[in-house]
């Protein structure tokens, strides 16, 4: 539970912290897209250098990024192994029944691994350097043009703000419930897979009850303060687009152009 970084923010005064959330969101989305443009070592080297530059500019310890990578390591290894075993190639290194490992499949598995790691690192930079409420404001501002087609942009931003705000709270509640169940003699590590799944039920029921209680208290608090939706509401947190945000967007555009040109040349 402590390895989950979703909804957690590390205060700081780095240039990444001071950037507008809209620029960081735009770069994050563009970075995920351009990772699929890299098909050789030079393309991934450019992506790695770009990510390392973001990590250094954020002034956040690398241990936090590794902590964010840890919960996803099982999915990454599964995808890498699956890619390695079932990708066809001309230069076969090992063959057993229907499983064939080739040089091409190994290289492709390494590229897939780097792709996962880079995306997780970049998304971790976004979440650790942007307060959840500011991130939700950025998403709401970015979706502003959709108001013309009657999309409830403010309500979507509000739901995202509440979700991000209560993720750490729900994690703390889960830890507290698990400790209480352990004090009553519950062991979550013994038995086969079926018993382990059944042992989760004493956690889920109190967690759902606590979540519904918090949701009801929050709804009553909002109604008592006269909340009526986004029409005519003003913002306490004002987002300001500055030169550093434009430079950040320009950097991802340059990276995209370089990867497109290199993919055409190679």
PDB file of C-alpha atoms in Angstrom:
ATOM      1  CA  UNK A   1       0.000   0.000   0.000  1.00  0.00           C
ATOM      2  CA  UNK A   2       2.848   2.386   0.750  1.00  0.00           C
ATOM      3  CA  UNK A   3       4.225   1.894  -2.770  1.00  0.00           C
ATOM      4  CA  UNK A   4       1.117   3.392  -4.379  1.00  0.00           C
ATOM      5  CA  UNK A   5       1.854   6.968  -5.425  1.00  0.00           C
ATOM      6  CA  UNK A   6      -1.478   7.771  -7.076  1.00  0.00           C
ATOM      7  CA  UNK A   7      -2.908  10.913  -5.520  1.00  0.00           C
ATOM      8  CA  UNK A   8       0.282  11.690  -3.578  1.00  0.00           C
ATOM      9  CA  UNK A   9       2.103  14.978  -4.037  1.00  0.00           C
ATOM     10  CA  UNK A  10       5.604  15.924  -2.888  1.00  0.00           C
ATOM     11  CA  UNK A  11       5.875  19.682  -2.257  1.00  0.00           C
ATOM     12  CA  UNK A  12       8.824  21.373  -3.918  1.00  0.00           C
ATOM     13  CA  UNK A  13      10.026  24.482  -5.695  1.00  0.00           C
ATOM     14  CA  UNK A  14      11.522  22.977  -8.829  1.00  0.00           C
ATOM     15  CA  UNK A  15      10.762  24.289 -12.289  1.00  0.00           C
ATOM     16  CA  UNK A  16       8.555  21.232 -12.888  1.00  0.00           C
ATOM     17  CA  UNK A  17       6.531  22.026  -9.743  1.00  0.00           C
ATOM     18  CA  UNK A  18       5.940  25.597 -10.924  1.00  0.00           C
ATOM     19  CA  UNK A  19       4.702  24.632 -14.380  1.00  0.00           C
ATOM     20  CA  UNK A  20       1.076  24.819 -15.411  1.00  0.00           C
ATOM     21  CA  UNK A  21      -0.702  21.438 -15.057  1.00  0.00           C
ATOM     22  CA  UNK A  22      -2.111  21.801 -18.568  1.00  0.00           C
ATOM     23  CA  UNK A  23       1.353  21.833 -20.097  1.00  0.00           C
ATOM     24  CA  UNK A  24       2.423  18.818 -18.055  1.00  0.00           C
ATOM     25  CA  UNK A  25      -0.720  16.913 -19.007  1.00  0.00           C
ATOM     26  CA  UNK A  26      -0.214  17.734 -22.683  1.00  0.00           C
ATOM     27  CA  UNK A  27       3.411  16.599 -22.584  1.00  0.00           C
ATOM     28  CA  UNK A  28       2.484  13.440 -20.688  1.00  0.00           C
ATOM     29  CA  UNK A  29      -0.123  12.437 -23.299  1.00  0.00           C
ATOM     30  CA  UNK A  30       2.228  13.277 -26.166  1.00  0.00           C
ATOM     31  CA  UNK A  31       5.054  11.309 -24.537  1.00  0.00           C
ATOM     32  CA  UNK A  32       2.895   8.182 -24.266  1.00  0.00           C
ATOM     33  CA  UNK A  33       2.074   8.476 -27.961  1.00  0.00           C
ATOM     34  CA  UNK A  34       5.637   9.040 -29.180  1.00  0.00           C
ATOM     35  CA  UNK A  35       6.984   6.060 -27.217  1.00  0.00           C
ATOM     36  CA  UNK A  36       5.342   3.944 -29.916  1.00  0.00           C
ATOM     37  CA  UNK A  37       7.354   5.793 -32.594  1.00  0.00           C
ATOM     38  CA  UNK A  38      10.673   4.485 -31.253  1.00  0.00           C
ATOM     39  CA  UNK A  39      11.738   1.248 -32.914  1.00  0.00           C
ATOM     40  CA  UNK A  40      15.498   1.092 -32.268  1.00  0.00           C
ATOM     41  CA  UNK A  41      18.090   1.853 -29.616  1.00  0.00           C
ATOM     42  CA  UNK A  42      18.642   5.457 -30.692  1.00  0.00           C
ATOM     43  CA  UNK A  43      14.943   6.296 -30.429  1.00  0.00           C
ATOM     44  CA  UNK A  44      14.739   4.827 -26.936  1.00  0.00           C
ATOM     45  CA  UNK A  45      17.970   6.577 -25.972  1.00  0.00           C
ATOM     46  CA  UNK A  46      16.364   9.922 -26.834  1.00  0.00           C
ATOM     47  CA  UNK A  47      13.302   9.018 -24.738  1.00  0.00           C
ATOM     48  CA  UNK A  48      15.478   7.933 -21.810  1.00  0.00           C
ATOM     49  CA  UNK A  49      17.449  11.201 -21.915  1.00  0.00           C
ATOM     50  CA  UNK A  50      14.222  13.204 -22.058  1.00  0.00           C
ATOM     51  CA  UNK A  51      12.819  11.314 -19.060  1.00  0.00           C
ATOM     52  CA  UNK A  52      16.051  11.662 -17.072  1.00  0.00           C
ATOM     53  CA  UNK A  53      15.984  15.402 -17.735  1.00  0.00           C
ATOM     54  CA  UNK A  54      12.474  15.535 -16.271  1.00  0.00           C
ATOM     55  CA  UNK A  55      13.555  13.539 -13.213  1.00  0.00           C
ATOM     56  CA  UNK A  56      16.534  15.828 -12.596  1.00  0.00           C
ATOM     57  CA  UNK A  57      14.496  19.016 -13.068  1.00  0.00           C
ATOM     58  CA  UNK A  58      11.836  17.776 -10.635  1.00  0.00           C
ATOM     59  CA  UNK A  59      14.476  17.501  -7.867  1.00  0.00           C
ATOM     60  CA  UNK A  60      12.749  14.395  -6.498  1.00  0.00           C
ATOM     61  CA  UNK A  61      14.716  11.379  -5.328  1.00  0.00           C
ATOM     62  CA  UNK A  62      14.904   8.483  -7.779  1.00  0.00           C
ATOM     63  CA  UNK A  63      13.703   6.181  -4.973  1.00  0.00           C
ATOM     64  CA  UNK A  64      10.187   7.628  -5.343  1.00  0.00           C
ATOM     65  CA  UNK A  65      10.136   6.720  -9.026  1.00  0.00           C
ATOM     66  CA  UNK A  66      11.334   3.202  -8.269  1.00  0.00           C
ATOM     67  CA  UNK A  67       8.632   2.954  -5.613  1.00  0.00           C
ATOM     68  CA  UNK A  68       6.049   3.899  -8.221  1.00  0.00           C
ATOM     69  CA  UNK A  69       7.465   1.243 -10.555  1.00  0.00           C
ATOM     70  CA  UNK A  70       7.302  -1.553  -7.969  1.00  0.00           C
ATOM     71  CA  UNK A  71       3.505  -2.193  -8.003  1.00  0.00           C
ATOM     72  CA  UNK A  72       3.622  -2.567 -11.813  1.00  0.00           C
ATOM     73  CA  UNK A  73       6.634  -4.877 -11.998  1.00  0.00           C
ATOM     74  CA  UNK A  74       4.453  -8.011 -12.220  1.00  0.00           C
ATOM     75  CA  UNK A  75       2.517  -6.699 -15.220  1.00  0.00           C
ATOM     76  CA  UNK A  76       5.734  -5.506 -16.867  1.00  0.00           C
ATOM     77  CA  UNK A  77       7.475  -8.864 -16.469  1.00  0.00           C
ATOM     78  CA  UNK A  78       4.410 -10.754 -17.705  1.00  0.00           C
ATOM     79  CA  UNK A  79       4.211  -8.587 -20.823  1.00  0.00           C
ATOM     80  CA  UNK A  80       7.955  -8.830 -21.468  1.00  0.00           C
ATOM     81  CA  UNK A  81       8.024 -12.636 -21.087  1.00  0.00           C
ATOM     82  CA  UNK A  82       4.908 -13.036 -23.240  1.00  0.00           C
ATOM     83  CA  UNK A  83       6.485 -10.840 -25.919  1.00  0.00           C
ATOM     84  CA  UNK A  84       9.731 -12.776 -25.756  1.00  0.00           C
ATOM     85  CA  UNK A  85       8.152 -16.215 -26.040  1.00  0.00           C
ATOM     86  CA  UNK A  86       5.530 -15.597 -28.699  1.00  0.00           C
ATOM     87  CA  UNK A  87       7.174 -13.143 -31.100  1.00  0.00           C
ATOM     88  CA  UNK A  88       8.383 -14.723 -34.318  1.00  0.00           C
ATOM     89  CA  UNK A  89      11.889 -14.029 -35.575  1.00  0.00           C
ATOM     90  CA  UNK A  90      14.360 -15.305 -38.140  1.00  0.00           C
ATOM     91  CA  UNK A  91      17.355 -15.911 -35.837  1.00  0.00           C
ATOM     92  CA  UNK A  92      16.081 -18.556 -33.408  1.00  0.00           C
ATOM     93  CA  UNK A  93      18.195 -18.965 -30.256  1.00  0.00           C
ATOM     94  CA  UNK A  94      16.068 -21.487 -28.355  1.00  0.00           C
ATOM     95  CA  UNK A  95      13.206 -23.717 -29.446  1.00  0.00           C
ATOM     96  CA  UNK A  96      10.992 -26.059 -27.417  1.00  0.00           C
ATOM     97  CA  UNK A  97       7.684 -27.347 -28.777  1.00  0.00           C
ATOM     98  CA  UNK A  98       5.704 -24.239 -29.791  1.00  0.00           C
ATOM     99  CA  UNK A  99       7.974 -21.838 -27.854  1.00  0.00           C
ATOM    100  CA  UNK A 100      10.664 -20.137 -29.907  1.00  0.00           C
ATOM    101  CA  UNK A 101      13.022 -17.460 -28.613  1.00  0.00           C
ATOM    102  CA  UNK A 102      14.781 -15.444 -31.272  1.00  0.00           C
ATOM    103  CA  UNK A 103      17.118 -12.472 -31.322  1.00  0.00           C
ATOM    104  CA  UNK A 104      14.297 -10.287 -32.615  1.00  0.00           C
ATOM    105  CA  UNK A 105      11.965 -11.337 -29.785  1.00  0.00           C
ATOM    106  CA  UNK A 106      14.616 -10.565 -27.151  1.00  0.00           C
ATOM    107  CA  UNK A 107      15.242  -7.118 -28.615  1.00  0.00           C
ATOM    108  CA  UNK A 108      11.515  -6.468 -28.844  1.00  0.00           C
ATOM    109  CA  UNK A 109      11.050  -7.545 -25.198  1.00  0.00           C
ATOM    110  CA  UNK A 110      13.757  -5.100 -24.096  1.00  0.00           C
ATOM    111  CA  UNK A 111      12.035  -2.300 -26.014  1.00  0.00           C
ATOM    112  CA  UNK A 112       8.693  -3.176 -24.393  1.00  0.00           C
ATOM    113  CA  UNK A 113      10.335  -3.079 -20.965  1.00  0.00           C
ATOM    114  CA  UNK A 114      11.801   0.374 -21.605  1.00  0.00           C
ATOM    115  CA  UNK A 115       8.462   1.581 -22.945  1.00  0.00           C
ATOM    116  CA  UNK A 116       6.653   0.583 -19.747  1.00  0.00           C
ATOM    117  CA  UNK A 117       9.344   2.048 -17.480  1.00  0.00           C
ATOM    118  CA  UNK A 118       9.500   5.357 -19.338  1.00  0.00           C
ATOM    119  CA  UNK A 119       5.722   5.831 -19.300  1.00  0.00           C
ATOM    120  CA  UNK A 120       5.540   5.035 -15.574  1.00  0.00           C
ATOM    121  CA  UNK A 121       8.417   7.407 -14.801  1.00  0.00           C
ATOM    122  CA  UNK A 122       6.846  10.230 -16.793  1.00  0.00           C
ATOM    123  CA  UNK A 123       3.416   9.737 -15.198  1.00  0.00           C
ATOM    124  CA  UNK A 124       5.092   9.650 -11.778  1.00  0.00           C
ATOM    125  CA  UNK A 125       6.731  13.014 -12.509  1.00  0.00           C
ATOM    126  CA  UNK A 126       3.274  14.401 -13.269  1.00  0.00           C
ATOM    127  CA  UNK A 127       1.607  13.118 -10.099  1.00  0.00           C
ATOM    128  CA  UNK A 128       4.458  13.869  -7.691  1.00  0.00           C
ATOM    129  CA  UNK A 129       4.944  17.467  -8.868  1.00  0.00           C
ATOM    130  CA  UNK A 130       1.276  18.465  -9.279  1.00  0.00           C
ATOM    131  CA  UNK A 131      -1.242  18.776  -6.412  1.00  0.00           C
ATOM    132  CA  UNK A 132      -4.306  16.595  -7.135  1.00  0.00           C
ATOM    133  CA  UNK A 133      -6.733  19.523  -7.056  1.00  0.00           C
ATOM    134  CA  UNK A 134      -4.527  21.563  -9.397  1.00  0.00           C
ATOM    135  CA  UNK A 135      -4.294  18.564 -11.732  1.00  0.00           C
ATOM    136  CA  UNK A 136      -8.084  18.304 -11.771  1.00  0.00           C
ATOM    137  CA  UNK A 137      -8.330  22.047 -12.524  1.00  0.00           C
ATOM    138  CA  UNK A 138      -5.941  21.556 -15.436  1.00  0.00           C
ATOM    139  CA  UNK A 139      -8.058  18.743 -16.853  1.00  0.00           C
ATOM    140  CA  UNK A 140     -11.197  20.847 -16.451  1.00  0.00           C
ATOM    141  CA  UNK A 141      -9.570  23.790 -18.235  1.00  0.00           C
ATOM    142  CA  UNK A 142      -8.266  21.534 -20.981  1.00  0.00           C
ATOM    143  CA  UNK A 143     -11.737  20.097 -21.567  1.00  0.00           C
ATOM    144  CA  UNK A 144     -13.277  23.591 -21.577  1.00  0.00           C
ATOM    145  CA  UNK A 145     -14.117  23.614 -25.327  1.00  0.00           C
ATOM    146  CA  UNK A 146     -16.381  20.585 -24.761  1.00  0.00           C
ATOM    147  CA  UNK A 147     -18.809  22.824 -22.879  1.00  0.00           C
ATOM    148  CA  UNK A 148     -20.115  23.969 -26.262  1.00  0.00           C
ATOM    149  CA  UNK A 149     -21.519  20.482 -26.880  1.00  0.00           C
ATOM    150  CA  UNK A 150     -23.081  20.312 -23.385  1.00  0.00           C
ATOM    151  CA  UNK A 151     -20.419  18.086 -21.816  1.00  0.00           C
ATOM    152  CA  UNK A 152     -20.482  18.569 -17.979  1.00  0.00           C
ATOM    153  CA  UNK A 153     -16.813  19.548 -17.787  1.00  0.00           C
ATOM    154  CA  UNK A 154     -17.008  21.047 -14.295  1.00  0.00           C
ATOM    155  CA  UNK A 155     -18.735  17.977 -12.877  1.00  0.00           C
ATOM    156  CA  UNK A 156     -16.110  15.723 -14.457  1.00  0.00           C
ATOM    157  CA  UNK A 157     -13.353  17.836 -12.925  1.00  0.00           C
ATOM    158  CA  UNK A 158     -15.109  17.750  -9.551  1.00  0.00           C
ATOM    159  CA  UNK A 159     -15.395  13.967  -9.629  1.00  0.00           C
ATOM    160  CA  UNK A 160     -11.723  13.662 -10.535  1.00  0.00           C
ATOM    161  CA  UNK A 161     -10.752  16.071  -7.732  1.00  0.00           C
ATOM    162  CA  UNK A 162     -12.717  14.080  -5.170  1.00  0.00           C
ATOM    163  CA  UNK A 163     -11.325  10.767  -6.448  1.00  0.00           C
ATOM    164  CA  UNK A 164      -7.712  11.923  -6.317  1.00  0.00           C
ATOM    165  CA  UNK A 165      -8.226  13.589  -2.958  1.00  0.00           C
ATOM    166  CA  UNK A 166      -9.583  10.472  -1.267  1.00  0.00           C
ATOM    167  CA  UNK A 167      -7.207   7.871  -2.733  1.00  0.00           C
ATOM    168  CA  UNK A 168      -4.615   8.368   0.075  1.00  0.00           C
ATOM    169  CA  UNK A 169      -7.459   8.422   2.640  1.00  0.00           C
ATOM    170  CA  UNK A 170      -8.852   5.104   1.378  1.00  0.00           C
ATOM    171  CA  UNK A 171      -5.370   3.604   1.449  1.00  0.00           C
ATOM    172  CA  UNK A 172      -4.947   4.700   5.063  1.00  0.00           C
ATOM    173  CA  UNK A 173      -8.367   3.246   5.903  1.00  0.00           C
ATOM    174  CA  UNK A 174      -7.369  -0.049   4.276  1.00  0.00           C
ATOM    175  CA  UNK A 175      -4.175  -0.196   6.339  1.00  0.00           C
ATOM    176  CA  UNK A 176      -6.102   0.574   9.525  1.00  0.00           C
ATOM    177  CA  UNK A 177      -8.708  -2.128   8.796  1.00  0.00           C
ATOM    178  CA  UNK A 178      -5.995  -4.689   8.004  1.00  0.00           C
ATOM    179  CA  UNK A 179      -4.211  -3.912  11.285  1.00  0.00           C
ATOM    180  CA  UNK A 180      -7.487  -4.245  13.178  1.00  0.00           C
ATOM    181  CA  UNK A 181      -8.211  -7.613  11.551  1.00  0.00           C
ATOM    182  CA  UNK A 182      -4.684  -8.827  12.290  1.00  0.00           C
ATOM    183  CA  UNK A 183      -5.172  -7.855  15.950  1.00  0.00           C
ATOM    184  CA  UNK A 184      -8.222 -10.147  15.929  1.00  0.00           C
ATOM    185  CA  UNK A 185      -6.153 -13.065  14.640  1.00  0.00           C
ATOM    186  CA  UNK A 186      -6.683 -12.748  10.892  1.00  0.00           C
ATOM    187  CA  UNK A 187      -3.727 -13.893   8.763  1.00  0.00           C
ATOM    188  CA  UNK A 188      -3.722 -12.643   5.180  1.00  0.00           C
ATOM    189  CA  UNK A 189      -0.698 -14.677   4.066  1.00  0.00           C
ATOM    190  CA  UNK A 190      -1.661 -18.282   4.857  1.00  0.00           C
ATOM    191  CA  UNK A 191      -3.522 -20.848   2.778  1.00  0.00           C
ATOM    192  CA  UNK A 192      -4.016 -21.352  -0.927  1.00  0.00           C
ATOM    193  CA  UNK A 193      -5.219 -18.800  -3.441  1.00  0.00           C
ATOM    194  CA  UNK A 194      -8.912 -19.355  -2.622  1.00  0.00           C
ATOM    195  CA  UNK A 195      -8.334 -18.780   1.110  1.00  0.00           C
ATOM    196  CA  UNK A 196      -6.339 -15.640   0.387  1.00  0.00           C
ATOM    197  CA  UNK A 197      -9.200 -14.309  -1.737  1.00  0.00           C
ATOM    198  CA  UNK A 198     -11.699 -15.071   1.049  1.00  0.00           C
ATOM    199  CA  UNK A 199      -9.476 -13.290   3.559  1.00  0.00           C
ATOM    200  CA  UNK A 200      -9.955 -10.061   1.586  1.00  0.00           C
ATOM    201  CA  UNK A 201     -13.710  -9.990   2.359  1.00  0.00           C
ATOM    202  CA  UNK A 202     -13.221  -8.794   5.985  1.00  0.00           C
ATOM    203  CA  UNK A 203     -11.327  -5.845   4.490  1.00  0.00           C
ATOM    204  CA  UNK A 204     -13.677  -4.950   1.640  1.00  0.00           C
ATOM    205  CA  UNK A 205     -16.930  -4.783   3.641  1.00  0.00           C
ATOM    206  CA  UNK A 206     -15.703  -2.263   6.270  1.00  0.00           C
ATOM    207  CA  UNK A 207     -13.899  -0.333   3.516  1.00  0.00           C
ATOM    208  CA  UNK A 208     -17.101  -0.006   1.467  1.00  0.00           C
ATOM    209  CA  UNK A 209     -19.064   1.051   4.547  1.00  0.00           C
ATOM    210  CA  UNK A 210     -16.439   3.672   5.386  1.00  0.00           C
ATOM    211  CA  UNK A 211     -16.376   4.931   1.783  1.00  0.00           C
ATOM    212  CA  UNK A 212     -20.156   5.332   1.609  1.00  0.00           C
ATOM    213  CA  UNK A 213     -20.153   7.115   4.949  1.00  0.00           C
ATOM    214  CA  UNK A 214     -17.489   9.546   3.739  1.00  0.00           C
ATOM    215  CA  UNK A 215     -19.398  10.123   0.487  1.00  0.00           C
ATOM    216  CA  UNK A 216     -22.604  10.883   2.408  1.00  0.00           C
ATOM    217  CA  UNK A 217     -20.803  13.293   4.768  1.00  0.00           C
ATOM    218  CA  UNK A 218     -19.191  15.040   1.798  1.00  0.00           C
ATOM    219  CA  UNK A 219     -22.540  15.411  -0.015  1.00  0.00           C
ATOM    220  CA  UNK A 220     -24.194  16.883   3.097  1.00  0.00           C
ATOM    221  CA  UNK A 221     -21.269  19.287   3.580  1.00  0.00           C
ATOM    222  CA  UNK A 222     -21.463  20.477  -0.047  1.00  0.00           C
ATOM    223  CA  UNK A 223     -25.238  20.969   0.108  1.00  0.00           C
ATOM    224  CA  UNK A 224     -25.012  22.884   3.392  1.00  0.00           C
ATOM    225  CA  UNK A 225     -22.554  25.278   1.739  1.00  0.00           C
ATOM    226  CA  UNK A 226     -24.910  25.930  -1.175  1.00  0.00           C
ATOM    227  CA  UNK A 227     -23.052  24.057  -3.907  1.00  0.00           C
ATOM    228  CA  UNK A 228     -25.061  24.174  -7.144  1.00  0.00           C
ATOM    229  CA  UNK A 229     -22.675  23.090  -9.870  1.00  0.00           C
ATOM    230  CA  UNK A 230     -20.283  24.924 -12.139  1.00  0.00           C
ATOM    231  CA  UNK A 231     -22.536  27.662 -13.558  1.00  0.00           C
ATOM    232  CA  UNK A 232     -21.255  31.063 -12.489  1.00  0.00           C
ATOM    233  CA  UNK A 233     -18.636  29.676 -10.104  1.00  0.00           C
ATOM    234  CA  UNK A 234     -15.282  31.383  -9.731  1.00  0.00           C
ATOM    235  CA  UNK A 235     -11.912  29.718  -9.114  1.00  0.00           C
ATOM    236  CA  UNK A 236      -9.709  30.248  -6.073  1.00  0.00           C
ATOM    237  CA  UNK A 237      -6.781  28.587  -7.852  1.00  0.00           C
ATOM    238  CA  UNK A 238      -6.004  30.504 -11.042  1.00  0.00           C
ATOM    239  CA  UNK A 239      -3.890  28.730 -13.663  1.00  0.00           C
ATOM    240  CA  UNK A 240      -1.335  30.857 -15.504  1.00  0.00           C
ATOM    241  CA  UNK A 241       0.435  29.738 -18.672  1.00  0.00           C
ATOM    242  CA  UNK A 242       4.009  31.076 -18.726  1.00  0.00           C
ATOM    243  CA  UNK A 243       7.046  30.928 -20.981  1.00  0.00           C
ATOM    244  CA  UNK A 244       8.404  27.782 -19.299  1.00  0.00           C
ATOM    245  CA  UNK A 245       5.173  25.972 -20.187  1.00  0.00           C
ATOM    246  CA  UNK A 246       5.541  26.953 -23.843  1.00  0.00           C
ATOM    247  CA  UNK A 247       9.152  25.758 -23.812  1.00  0.00           C
ATOM    248  CA  UNK A 248       8.043  22.431 -22.347  1.00  0.00           C
ATOM    249  CA  UNK A 249       5.518  21.944 -25.148  1.00  0.00           C
ATOM    250  CA  UNK A 250       8.139  22.963 -27.727  1.00  0.00           C
ATOM    251  CA  UNK A 251      10.524  20.355 -26.293  1.00  0.00           C
ATOM    252  CA  UNK A 252       8.049  17.516 -26.775  1.00  0.00           C
ATOM    253  CA  UNK A 253       7.303  18.759 -30.317  1.00  0.00           C
ATOM    254  CA  UNK A 254      11.027  18.693 -31.129  1.00  0.00           C
ATOM    255  CA  UNK A 255      11.287  15.190 -29.654  1.00  0.00           C
ATOM    256  CA  UNK A 256       8.363  14.038 -31.797  1.00  0.00           C
ATOM    257  CA  UNK A 257       9.890  15.487 -34.967  1.00  0.00           C
ATOM    258  CA  UNK A 258      13.245  13.845 -34.241  1.00  0.00           C
ATOM    259  CA  UNK A 259      11.639  10.430 -33.707  1.00  0.00           C
ATOM    260  CA  UNK A 260       9.540  10.721 -36.876  1.00  0.00           C
ATOM    261  CA  UNK A 261      12.540  11.736 -38.962  1.00  0.00           C
ATOM    262  CA  UNK A 262      14.709   8.961 -37.534  1.00  0.00           C
ATOM    263  CA  UNK A 263      12.010   6.334 -38.091  1.00  0.00           C
ATOM    264  CA  UNK A 264      11.819   7.375 -41.753  1.00  0.00           C
ATOM    265  CA  UNK A 265      15.599   7.310 -42.177  1.00  0.00           C
ATOM    266  CA  UNK A 266      16.030   3.924 -40.496  1.00  0.00           C
TER     267      UNK A 266
END
